XYZ file of C-alpha atoms in Angstrom:
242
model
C 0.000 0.000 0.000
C 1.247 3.546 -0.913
C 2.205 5.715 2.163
C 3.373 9.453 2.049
C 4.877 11.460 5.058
C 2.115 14.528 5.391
C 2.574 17.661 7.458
C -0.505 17.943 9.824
C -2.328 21.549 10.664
C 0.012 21.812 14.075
C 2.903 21.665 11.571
C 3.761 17.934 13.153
C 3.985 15.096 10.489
C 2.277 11.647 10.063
C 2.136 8.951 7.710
C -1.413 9.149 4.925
C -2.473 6.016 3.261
C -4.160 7.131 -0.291
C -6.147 4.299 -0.736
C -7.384 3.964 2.327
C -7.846 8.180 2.727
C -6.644 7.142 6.436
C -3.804 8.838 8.341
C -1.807 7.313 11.397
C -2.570 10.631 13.498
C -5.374 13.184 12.638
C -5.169 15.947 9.795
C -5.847 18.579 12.483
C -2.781 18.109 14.309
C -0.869 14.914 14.970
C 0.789 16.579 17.799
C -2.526 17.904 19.518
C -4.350 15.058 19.166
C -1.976 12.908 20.841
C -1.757 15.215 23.965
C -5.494 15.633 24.143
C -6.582 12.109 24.358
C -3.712 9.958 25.477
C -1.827 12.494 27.689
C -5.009 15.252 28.908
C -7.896 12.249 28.923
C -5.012 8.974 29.537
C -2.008 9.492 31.482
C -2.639 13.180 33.611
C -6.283 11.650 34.368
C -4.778 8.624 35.991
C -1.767 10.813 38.086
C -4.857 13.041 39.086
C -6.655 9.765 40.871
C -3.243 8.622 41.992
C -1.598 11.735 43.083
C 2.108 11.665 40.850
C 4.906 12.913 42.821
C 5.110 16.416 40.666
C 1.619 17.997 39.615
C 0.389 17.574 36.101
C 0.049 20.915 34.552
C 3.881 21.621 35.429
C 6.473 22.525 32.457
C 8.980 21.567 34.477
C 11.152 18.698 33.684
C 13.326 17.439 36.817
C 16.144 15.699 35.892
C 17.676 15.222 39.376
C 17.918 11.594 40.718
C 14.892 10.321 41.896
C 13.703 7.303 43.699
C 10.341 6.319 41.760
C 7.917 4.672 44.089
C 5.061 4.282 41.425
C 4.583 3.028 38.568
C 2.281 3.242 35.489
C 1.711 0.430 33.146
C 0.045 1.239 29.575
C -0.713 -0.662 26.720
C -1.027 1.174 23.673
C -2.956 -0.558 20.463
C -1.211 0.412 17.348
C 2.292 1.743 17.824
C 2.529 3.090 14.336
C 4.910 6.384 14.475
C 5.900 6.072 17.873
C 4.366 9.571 18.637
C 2.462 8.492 21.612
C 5.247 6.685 23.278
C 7.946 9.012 22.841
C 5.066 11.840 24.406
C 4.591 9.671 27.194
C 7.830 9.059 27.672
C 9.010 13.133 28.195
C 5.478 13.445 30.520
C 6.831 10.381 32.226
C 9.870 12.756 33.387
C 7.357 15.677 34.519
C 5.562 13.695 36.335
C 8.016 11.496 38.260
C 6.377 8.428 37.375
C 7.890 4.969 36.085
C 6.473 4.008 32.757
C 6.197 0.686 31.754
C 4.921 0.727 28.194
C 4.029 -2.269 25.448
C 3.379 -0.903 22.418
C 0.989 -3.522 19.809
C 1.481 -3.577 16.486
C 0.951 -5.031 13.378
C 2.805 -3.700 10.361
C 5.911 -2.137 12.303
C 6.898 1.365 10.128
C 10.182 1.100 8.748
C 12.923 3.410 9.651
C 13.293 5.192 6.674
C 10.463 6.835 7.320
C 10.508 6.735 11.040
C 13.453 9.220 10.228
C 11.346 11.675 7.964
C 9.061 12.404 11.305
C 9.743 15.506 12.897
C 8.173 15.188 16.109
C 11.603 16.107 18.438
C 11.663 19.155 17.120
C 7.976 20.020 16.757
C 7.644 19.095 20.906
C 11.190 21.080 21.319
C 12.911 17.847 22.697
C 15.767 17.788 20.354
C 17.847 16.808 23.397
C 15.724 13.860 23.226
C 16.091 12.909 18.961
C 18.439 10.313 19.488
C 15.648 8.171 22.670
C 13.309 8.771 19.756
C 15.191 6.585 16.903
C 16.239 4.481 19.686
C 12.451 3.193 20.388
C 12.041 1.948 17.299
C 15.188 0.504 16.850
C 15.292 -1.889 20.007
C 14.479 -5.385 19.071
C 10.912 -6.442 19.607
C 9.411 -9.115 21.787
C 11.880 -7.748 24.766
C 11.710 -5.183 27.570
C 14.313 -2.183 27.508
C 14.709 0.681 29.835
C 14.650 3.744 27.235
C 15.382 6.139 30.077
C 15.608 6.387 33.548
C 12.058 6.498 33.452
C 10.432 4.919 31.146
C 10.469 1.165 29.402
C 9.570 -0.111 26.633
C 8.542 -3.483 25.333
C 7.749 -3.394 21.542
C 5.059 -6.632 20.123
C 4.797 -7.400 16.413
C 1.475 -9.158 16.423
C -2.211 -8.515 15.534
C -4.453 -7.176 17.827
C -6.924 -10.124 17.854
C -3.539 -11.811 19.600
C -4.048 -10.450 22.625
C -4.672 -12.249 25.612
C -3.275 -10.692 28.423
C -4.797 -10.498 31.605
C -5.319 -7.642 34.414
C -2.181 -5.934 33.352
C -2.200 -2.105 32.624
C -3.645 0.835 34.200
C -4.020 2.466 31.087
C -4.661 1.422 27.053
C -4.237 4.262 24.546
C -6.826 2.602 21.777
C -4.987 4.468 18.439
C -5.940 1.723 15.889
C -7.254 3.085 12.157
C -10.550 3.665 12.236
C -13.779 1.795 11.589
C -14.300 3.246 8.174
C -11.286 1.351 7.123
C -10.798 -1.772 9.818
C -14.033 -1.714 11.164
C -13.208 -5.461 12.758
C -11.044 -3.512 15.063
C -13.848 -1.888 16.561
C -15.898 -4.549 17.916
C -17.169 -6.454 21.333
C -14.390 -9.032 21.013
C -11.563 -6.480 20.313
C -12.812 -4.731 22.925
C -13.512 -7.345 25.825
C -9.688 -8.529 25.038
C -9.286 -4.579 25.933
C -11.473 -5.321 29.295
C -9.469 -8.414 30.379
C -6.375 -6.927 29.929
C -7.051 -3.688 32.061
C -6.635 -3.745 35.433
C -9.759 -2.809 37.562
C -10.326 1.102 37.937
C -7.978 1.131 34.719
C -9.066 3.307 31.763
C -8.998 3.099 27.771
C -9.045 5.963 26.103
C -9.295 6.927 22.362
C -10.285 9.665 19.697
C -13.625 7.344 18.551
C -16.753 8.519 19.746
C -18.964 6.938 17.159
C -22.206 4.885 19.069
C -21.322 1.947 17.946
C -18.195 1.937 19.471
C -19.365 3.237 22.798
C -22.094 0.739 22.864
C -19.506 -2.383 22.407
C -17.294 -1.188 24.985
C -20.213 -0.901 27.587
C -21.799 -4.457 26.301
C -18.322 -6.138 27.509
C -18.602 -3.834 30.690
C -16.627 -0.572 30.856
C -18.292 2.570 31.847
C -18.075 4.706 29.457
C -17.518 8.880 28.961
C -18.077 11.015 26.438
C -15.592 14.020 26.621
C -14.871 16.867 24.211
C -12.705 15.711 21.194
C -9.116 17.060 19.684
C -9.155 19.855 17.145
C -11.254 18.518 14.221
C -13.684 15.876 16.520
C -16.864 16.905 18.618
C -16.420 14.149 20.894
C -13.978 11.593 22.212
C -14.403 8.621 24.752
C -13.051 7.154 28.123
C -13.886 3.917 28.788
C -13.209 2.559 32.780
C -13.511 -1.060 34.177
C -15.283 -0.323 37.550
C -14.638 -2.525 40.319
């Protein structure tokens, strides 16, 4: 399938599919998206209800030594640019927080055009270029410590695969939409999404269409509607209550 690095309306790239019409990270802004429903709705949401070391709507990055007494484990479904990661893994510093990330996917993107993505410099964490190309160049299937911080374990499988159990506290749900993979967005994707969240865990993603909301709740999550990233109404937050 044909693929073409775009440049999104926040002036951060992303990878377009022609045939499909489809896009790894929204048209309105790759960048904006990403920190509105993983980071906003996903990770600060769960350091509110937890109470992270350093407060969530600090620009301050402390580098100092730190002992890390919590940490946060997320699943993210679709790994695709590494954008979401490599966001978590600077609010991961903010926050004082260990990360523990496994990133799904399917068709890995290939370095030669992990390397046309400007996301270091469009989130001014140039400091931080070389962690970026490092992600996706650890070998899959194993856990590395990216940074002091944060860790990574990388899966090349389908999302159908999935059968862990009471694992994360959080799942970033970024998979293509359900105009194009619409068997991504169903009760059985989605209960494999229930089992594998812990209880009082969330799932968050830019979808807000009803069907999707109504599958979620059918395998048990409550759900939330919540206002969407530049260029979507609505978004949703999905919790497995007690």
């Amino acid at each position: 399938m044909e693929r073409e690095i775009v440049i999104t309306a926040d002036g951060s790239s992303t990878i377009h599919l022609p045939e499909w019409d489809e896009q790894y990270h929204s048209k309105h802004g790759a960048i904006q998206e990403a920190y509105h429903v993983f980071i906003k709705h996903g990770l600060h949401h769960f350091c509110n209800r937890i109470n992270c070391p350093h407060d969530v709507s600090s620009s301050a990055v402390d580098k100092s030594p730190k002992t890390l007494n919590q940490t946060i484990s997320i699943l993210e479904i679709g790994f695709g640019t590494g954008l979401n990661a490599f966001i978590t893994l600077l609010e991961s510093e903010k926050l004082g927080v260990h990360i523990d990330y496994v990133g799904i996917e399917g068709f890995p993107v290939l370095m030669d055009e992990i390397v046309q993505l400007n996301y270091p410099t469009q989130l001014k964490a140039e400091s931080n270029e070389a962690l970026f190309k490092t992600m996706h160049e650890l070998p899959w299937e194993e856990k590395h410590p990216v940074s002091q911080t944060f860790s990574l374990t990388k899966q090349n499988r389908f999302f159908s695969e999935i059968a862990d159990k009471a694992l994360y506290n959080l799942i970033y749900f970024d998979a293509f939409g359900a105009r194009v993979q619409p068997e991504l967005w169903t009760e059985t994707i989605f209960k494999k999404m229930y089992d594998a969240i812990k209880e009082n865990g969330a799932l968050v993603t830019y979808a807000a269409k009803g069907s999707v909301r109504r599958a979620m709740q059918d395998v048990g999550f409550k759900v939330e509607k919540l206002p969407g990233p530049p260029g979507k109404r609505e978004m949703l937050r999905a919790t497995k209550r007690p």
